[in-house]
Short mmCIF file of C-alpha atoms in Angstrom, two decimals:
data_model
loop_
_atom_site.label_atom_id
_atom_site.label_comp_id
_atom_site.label_asym_id
_atom_site.label_seq_id
_atom_site.Cartn_x
_atom_site.Cartn_y
_atom_site.Cartn_z
CA MET Y 7 12.70 72.84 -76.53
CA SER Y 8 11.64 72.21 -80.65
CA PHE Y 9 12.12 69.52 -83.72
CA VAL Y 10 14.57 69.74 -86.35
CA THR Y 11 14.39 67.00 -89.61
CA LEU Y 12 17.98 65.48 -90.38
CA GLY Y 13 17.96 67.87 -93.37
CA GLU Y 14 17.96 71.00 -91.83
CA LEU Y 15 20.96 68.92 -89.61
CA PHE Y 16 22.73 68.46 -93.30
CA ASP Y 17 22.65 71.78 -94.54
CA ARG Y 18 23.91 73.53 -91.80
CA PRO Y 19 27.45 74.78 -92.96
CA CYS Y 20 30.28 72.78 -91.89
CA ASP Y 21 33.96 74.25 -91.40
CA ARG Y 22 35.68 70.18 -91.00
CA PRO Y 23 36.29 68.33 -93.38
CA HIS Y 24 36.45 64.74 -91.89
CA LEU Y 25 32.67 65.98 -90.66
CA THR Y 26 31.38 66.42 -94.30
CA ASN Y 27 32.85 63.39 -95.49
CA VAL Y 28 30.72 61.66 -93.21
CA LYS Y 29 27.75 63.82 -95.10
CA ASN Y 30 28.12 62.08 -97.78
CA VAL Y 31 28.85 58.49 -96.36
CA ILE Y 32 25.40 59.49 -94.38
CA ALA Y 33 23.65 61.06 -98.18
CA VAL Y 34 24.51 57.33 -99.76
CA SER Y 35 24.17 55.10 -96.83
CA PHE Y 36 20.17 55.58 -95.50
CA PRO Y 37 17.35 55.32 -97.87
CA SER Y 38 15.53 57.13 -99.78
CA GLY Y 39 12.87 59.75 -96.71
CA TRP Y 40 15.56 59.53 -94.14
CA ARG Y 41 16.11 64.08 -94.40
CA GLU Y 42 12.48 63.84 -92.88
CA TRP Y 43 13.33 63.05 -89.21
CA SER Y 44 13.01 64.56 -87.33
CA VAL Y 45 14.91 64.06 -83.59
CA LEU Y 46 15.30 67.12 -80.72
CA ASP Y 47 16.84 70.69 -81.60
CA ARG Y 48 19.81 70.20 -79.02
CA PRO Y 49 22.65 73.01 -78.47
CA GLY Y 50 25.91 71.39 -76.79
CA HIS Y 51 27.50 68.72 -75.57
CA LEU Y 52 25.40 65.49 -74.02
CA ASP Y 53 26.92 65.64 -70.71
CA LEU Y 54 27.92 61.41 -70.34
CA ASP Y 55 29.45 59.72 -67.60
CA SER Y 56 33.06 57.43 -69.38
CA ALA Y 57 30.86 53.98 -68.79
CA THR Y 58 28.17 54.88 -71.09
CA LEU Y 59 30.00 57.05 -73.85
CA ASN Y 60 32.11 53.98 -74.01
CA LYS Y 61 28.71 52.21 -75.24
CA LEU Y 62 27.98 54.47 -77.51
CA ARG Y 63 27.64 53.50 -80.85
CA PHE Y 64 26.63 55.82 -84.32
CA ALA Y 65 24.08 54.32 -87.59
CA ILE Y 66 26.52 54.84 -89.83
CA PRO Y 67 28.15 52.07 -91.75
CA THR Y 68 32.12 51.66 -89.83
CA LEU Y 69 33.92 50.79 -92.14
CA ARG Y 70 33.19 54.27 -94.38
CA LEU Y 71 32.68 56.38 -91.48
CA PHE Y 72 37.35 55.93 -90.74
CA ASP Y 73 37.70 56.55 -93.96
CA ALA Y 74 35.91 59.85 -93.86
CA PHE Y 75 38.36 60.15 -91.09
CA PHE Y 76 41.33 58.54 -91.24
CA PRO Y 77 41.79 57.45 -95.36
CA SER Y 78 44.98 56.16 -95.57
CA SER Y 79 44.87 53.40 -92.05
CA SER Y 80 44.61 50.64 -91.88
CA TYR Y 81 44.14 50.77 -88.28
CA VAL Y 82 42.11 52.14 -86.54
CA SER Y 83 43.12 52.25 -82.33
CA GLU Y 84 41.41 53.58 -79.47
CA ARG Y 85 42.90 56.85 -78.86
CA LYS Y 86 41.79 57.21 -82.87
CA LEU Y 87 38.41 55.45 -82.02
CA LYS Y 88 38.29 58.04 -79.05
CA PHE Y 89 38.83 60.81 -81.16
CA ILE Y 90 35.68 59.97 -84.16
CA ARG Y 91 33.28 59.28 -81.16
CA ASP Y 92 34.43 63.48 -79.39
CA GLU Y 93 33.74 64.52 -83.07
CA LEU Y 94 30.10 62.66 -83.33
CA LEU Y 95 29.40 64.34 -80.35
CA SER Y 96 29.85 67.60 -80.21
CA TRP Y 97 28.61 67.88 -84.44
CA PRO Y 98 24.74 68.62 -83.94
CA PHE Y 99 24.23 65.76 -86.33
CA GLY Y 100 26.18 63.21 -85.41
CA ARG Y 101 24.76 63.64 -81.87
CA ALA Y 102 20.76 62.70 -84.40
CA LEU Y 103 22.70 59.85 -85.95
CA ILE Y 104 23.16 57.53 -82.15
CA LEU Y 105 21.89 53.87 -81.98
CA ALA Y 106 22.65 53.27 -78.59
CA PRO Y 107 22.81 53.22 -75.85
CA ALA Y 108 18.94 53.02 -75.64
CA SER Y 109 18.63 55.74 -73.23
CA ILE Y 110 20.70 58.29 -75.16
CA SER Y 111 18.60 57.76 -78.73
CA ILE Y 112 15.24 57.68 -77.34
CA ALA Y 113 16.97 60.94 -75.45
CA VAL Y 114 18.34 62.38 -78.47
CA ARG Y 115 14.93 62.08 -80.91
CA GLY Y 116 12.16 64.01 -77.84
CA SER Y 117 9.91 60.21 -77.68
CA GLU Y 118 9.96 56.49 -77.65
CA GLU Y 119 7.91 56.28 -80.79
CA LYS Y 120 10.38 58.20 -83.16
CA TYR Y 121 13.59 56.24 -82.10
CA VAL Y 122 11.97 52.30 -82.25
CA GLU Y 123 10.81 54.05 -85.89
CA PHE Y 124 14.22 55.11 -86.52
CA VAL Y 125 16.02 51.48 -85.32
CA ARG Y 126 13.23 50.11 -87.65
CA ASN Y 127 14.66 53.16 -90.23
CA THR Y 128 18.28 51.65 -90.07
CA ASP Y 129 17.78 48.18 -89.23
CA ALA Y 130 19.11 47.22 -93.59
CA LEU Y 131 22.41 48.49 -91.80
CA ARG Y 132 23.48 46.33 -89.77
CA ARG Y 133 25.46 44.34 -90.85
CA LEU Y 134 27.44 46.71 -91.37
CA PHE Y 135 27.69 48.32 -87.64
CA LEU Y 136 31.14 46.68 -87.09
CA SER Y 137 33.71 46.28 -83.55
CA ARG Y 138 36.33 48.40 -83.45
CA LYS Y 139 38.52 45.02 -84.11
CA GLU Y 140 36.31 43.64 -87.72
CA ALA Y 141 36.71 47.18 -89.43
CA ASN Y 142 40.04 47.07 -88.04
CA LYS Y 143 40.67 43.21 -89.52
CA LEU Y 144 38.52 43.72 -93.21
CA MET Y 145 40.56 47.30 -93.52
CA SER Y 146 44.09 45.69 -93.52
CA THR Y 147 42.46 43.07 -96.38
CA MET Y 148 41.13 45.82 -98.43
CA LYS Y 149 42.67 46.09 -102.12
CA ALA Y 150 44.35 48.92 -103.49
CA GLY Y 151 42.43 51.85 -104.54
CA GLU Y 152 40.27 51.43 -101.26
CA VAL Y 153 40.57 51.81 -97.81
CA CYS Y 154 43.77 50.35 -97.02
CA SER Y 155 46.91 51.45 -95.64
CA SER Y 156 49.78 50.25 -93.54
CA ALA Y 157 49.69 49.45 -90.33
CA PRO Y 158 50.77 51.59 -87.77
CA SER Y 159 53.95 50.97 -86.16
CA GLU Y 160 53.06 50.36 -83.18
CA ALA Y 161 49.76 48.76 -82.09
CA GLY Y 162 47.74 50.57 -79.33
CA GLY Y 163 51.22 52.81 -77.95
CA GLU Y 164 50.99 56.52 -77.91
CA GLU Y 165 50.39 57.72 -81.09
CA GLY Y 166 51.72 62.04 -82.88
CA GLU Y 167 49.08 64.44 -83.49
CA ILE Y 168 46.26 63.01 -85.24
CA ASP Y 169 46.33 63.99 -88.71
CA VAL Y 170 42.73 63.88 -90.37
CA ALA Y 171 42.69 65.33 -94.33
CA PRO Y 172 39.90 65.58 -96.91
CA ARG Y 173 39.46 63.30 -98.98
CA PRO Y 174 37.03 62.64 -102.18
CA PHE Y 175 34.26 59.87 -101.51
CA LEU Y 176 34.31 56.50 -102.93
CA PRO Y 177 30.76 55.32 -104.26
CA PRO Y 178 29.76 51.84 -102.25
CA PRO Y 179 29.91 49.57 -105.48
CA PRO Y 180 26.65 48.83 -106.81
CA PRO Y 181 24.37 46.04 -105.47
CA PRO Y 182 24.89 42.54 -107.58
CA ALA Y 183 22.02 42.33 -110.08
CA SER Y 184 19.30 39.75 -109.25
CA VAL Y 185 19.51 36.37 -110.53
CA SER Y 186 17.54 34.65 -112.87
CA SER Y 187 16.92 32.47 -115.72
CA THR Y 188 17.04 32.03 -119.09
CA PRO Y 189 14.24 30.51 -121.58
CA ALA Y 190 17.23 28.05 -122.54
CA GLU Y 191 18.17 27.66 -119.06
CA GLY Y 192 14.43 26.50 -118.40
CA VAL Y 193 14.03 23.93 -120.95
CA GLN Y 194 17.20 22.51 -119.49
CA VAL Y 195 15.56 22.08 -115.75
CA GLY Y 196 12.96 20.95 -117.62
CA SER Y 197 15.08 17.81 -119.66
CA ARG Y 198 16.50 16.89 -116.02
CA LEU Y 199 12.88 16.23 -114.36
CA SER Y 200 12.16 14.37 -117.36
CA ALA Y 201 14.85 12.34 -117.21
CA LEU Y 202 14.92 12.52 -113.18
CA GLU Y 203 11.00 10.78 -112.83
CA ALA Y 204 11.63 8.46 -115.71
CA SER Y 205 14.74 7.15 -114.41
CA MET Y 206 12.05 6.90 -110.93
CA THR Y 207 9.79 5.11 -112.10
CA ALA Y 208 11.90 2.43 -114.01
CA ILE Y 209 13.12 2.56 -110.91
CA ARG Y 210 9.67 1.28 -109.36
CA SER Y 211 8.81 -1.21 -111.66
CA GLU Y 212 11.52 -3.13 -111.16
CA LEU Y 213 11.03 -3.44 -107.13
CA SER Y 214 7.26 -4.63 -108.05
CA ASN Y 215 8.83 -7.82 -110.38
CA MET Y 216 11.33 -8.22 -107.87
CA THR Y 217 8.27 -8.42 -105.24
CA ALA Y 218 6.16 -10.60 -107.62
CA ALA Y 219 9.27 -13.23 -108.27
CA PHE Y 220 8.88 -13.65 -104.75
CA ARG Y 221 6.17 -14.00 -103.58
CA ALA Y 222 5.36 -16.70 -106.22
CA VAL Y 223 8.51 -18.88 -104.80
CA ALA Y 224 5.95 -20.44 -102.05
CA PRO Y 225 7.37 -22.64 -99.18
CA PRO Y 226 6.90 -25.56 -98.43
CA PRO Y 227 3.68 -26.65 -96.31
CA ALA Y 228 4.93 -27.28 -92.89
CA LEU Y 229 4.03 -31.14 -91.39
CA ALA Y 230 1.23 -30.72 -88.61
CA PRO Y 231 2.18 -32.55 -85.16
CA ASP Y 232 -0.78 -35.86 -86.25
CA ASP Y 233 1.50 -36.52 -89.27
CA TYR Y 234 4.58 -37.52 -88.03
CA SER Y 235 3.58 -40.09 -86.33
CA SER Y 236 3.32 -41.39 -90.41
CA ALA Y 237 6.31 -39.69 -91.63
CA SER Y 238 9.29 -42.24 -93.01
CA PRO Y 239 13.13 -41.83 -90.96
CA SER Y 240 13.78 -41.27 -95.46
CA ASP Y 241 10.98 -38.15 -96.06
CA SER Y 242 11.65 -35.78 -92.89
CA GLU Y 243 15.68 -36.56 -93.45
CA GLU Y 244 15.55 -35.72 -97.33
CA GLU Y 245 13.44 -32.28 -96.23
CA GLY Y 246 15.74 -31.50 -93.07
CA ASP Y 247 13.03 -29.66 -91.15
CA PHE Y 248 14.24 -29.41 -87.40
CA GLN Y 249 10.59 -29.53 -87.00
CA SER Y 250 10.30 -33.62 -87.62
CA VAL Y 251 11.08 -36.76 -85.25
CA PRO Y 252 12.79 -39.69 -85.94
CA GLY Y 253 11.07 -42.33 -85.97
CA ASN Y 254 11.73 -44.07 -82.43
CA MET Y 255 11.75 -40.72 -80.24
CA PRO Y 256 7.59 -42.07 -79.29
CA LEU Y 257 5.47 -38.33 -78.87
CA ASP Y 258 4.51 -40.23 -75.30
CA SER Y 259 2.82 -37.03 -74.00
CA THR Y 260 0.44 -33.57 -75.52
CA SER Y 261 2.74 -31.30 -73.14
CA GLN Y 262 5.93 -32.85 -75.69
CA GLU Y 263 3.78 -32.27 -79.10
CA CYS Y 264 2.74 -29.03 -78.39
CA ASP Y 265 5.45 -27.48 -76.83
CA PRO Y 266 8.76 -28.40 -77.97
CA TRP Y 267 11.20 -27.26 -75.88
CA ALA Y 268 8.97 -28.88 -72.73
CA LEU Y 269 12.12 -31.18 -70.64
CA PRO Y 270 12.07 -35.27 -71.24
CA SER Y 271 9.87 -37.03 -69.01
CA SER Y 272 13.64 -39.13 -68.41
CA LEU Y 273 15.69 -36.66 -65.77
CA PRO Y 274 16.29 -38.56 -62.92
CA ALA Y 275 15.00 -37.52 -58.83
CA TYR Y 276 17.62 -35.57 -57.57
CA SER Y 277 17.33 -35.98 -53.67
CA PHE Y 278 17.99 -31.83 -51.24
CA ASP Y 279 18.52 -34.33 -48.14
CA PRO Y 280 21.18 -33.12 -45.94
CA MET Y 281 24.38 -35.05 -46.50
CA THR Y 282 27.75 -35.23 -43.68
CA VAL Y 283 31.05 -35.59 -45.23
CA GLU Y 284 34.26 -36.30 -44.07
CA LYS Y 285 37.01 -34.35 -45.26
CA ASP Y 286 39.94 -35.93 -44.93
CA PRO Y 287 42.69 -34.96 -42.37
CA GLU Y 288 45.69 -31.79 -44.31
CA VAL Y 289 47.88 -34.99 -43.14
CA LEU Y 290 47.73 -37.44 -44.87
CA GLU Y 291 48.23 -40.87 -42.14
CA PRO Y 292 52.13 -42.71 -43.63
CA SER Y 293 52.82 -45.59 -44.94
CA PRO Y 294 53.32 -48.96 -42.09
CA SER Y 295 57.44 -48.71 -43.61
CA ILE Y 296 57.29 -44.81 -42.68
CA LEU Y 297 55.86 -45.13 -39.97
CA ALA Y 298 58.12 -48.04 -38.72
CA GLN Y 299 61.27 -46.32 -39.19
CA GLY Y 300 59.96 -42.77 -38.13
CA VAL Y 301 60.63 -44.84 -35.40
CA LYS Y 302 63.18 -47.16 -34.90
CA CYS Y 303 65.57 -43.55 -35.39
CA GLN Y 304 63.53 -41.18 -32.63
CA ARG Y 305 64.83 -44.47 -30.72
CA LEU Y 306 61.73 -45.00 -29.02
CA GLY Y 307 61.01 -48.14 -26.28
CA GLU Y 308 64.36 -48.78 -26.59
CA SER Y 309 66.66 -48.37 -22.91
CA ASP Y 310 68.22 -45.51 -23.37
CA MET Y 311 65.47 -43.64 -23.92
CA ARG Y 312 63.73 -44.84 -20.44
CA ARG Y 313 67.20 -44.01 -18.72
CA PRO Y 314 68.14 -39.50 -19.46
CA ARG Y 315 71.69 -38.72 -18.82
CA ARG Y 316 72.04 -35.26 -18.04
#
């Protein structure tokens, strides 16, 4: 099987107007040198199953591909998408533009090296390869003069015969001009940077002055432990030092002098011997008067209680 270039396939005559529109899309979209890319010259259709057909992707900008087939529609249904796929597969130049799956693209080009080269050459166009849902959303918002029309009456429903009419190809918009700064803008930027540096220098100077002022205010010297006993109560009260000790509270141990958190030596001694405590009865004993009254009410000890009646 021989090889053929994309330019040779492109120059072959085609009697279908929508495929001629696809040629115009390729002519203005592909990078320079695309006519020299080589593929296998495969006659006839590719024998592909339904799962592989659903995965087919072509290296053609999606919006302009839909515009080439259906110039008066802003919505492409699944049925129309299948029609586009079948038309491209039956066209030798369309088969040469298969990008995915990789196995099909490699078989079309004859080697994996040519496939890798094709992917690298069309990588700049990858952002223009959209899904049907994304393309429909963009087409519905296009302005007049581009791909714009009313949505179908029943999206996804049954449609009539597909009407494909030729349409003059719209050239792509020119790329945006690169942003360049004028000399006047450069002077403005330079002056702003100078003002920013001057303000930062002033802030650093102010911080240095504040630091020097804080360091100039030295804290009062703390009293040594030997000076606690000689310090008068009035001096301690005026200074308000939390480490000062009143004159009537002598320091009688070295540990207390060293550790201000030490326990005082006058703590009471606790005994941990076991001790039994008698619990009070739940019902307390009655007072003598109440006890006498209760006995009288029950007639305890009387003669009648000694001779009970039946």
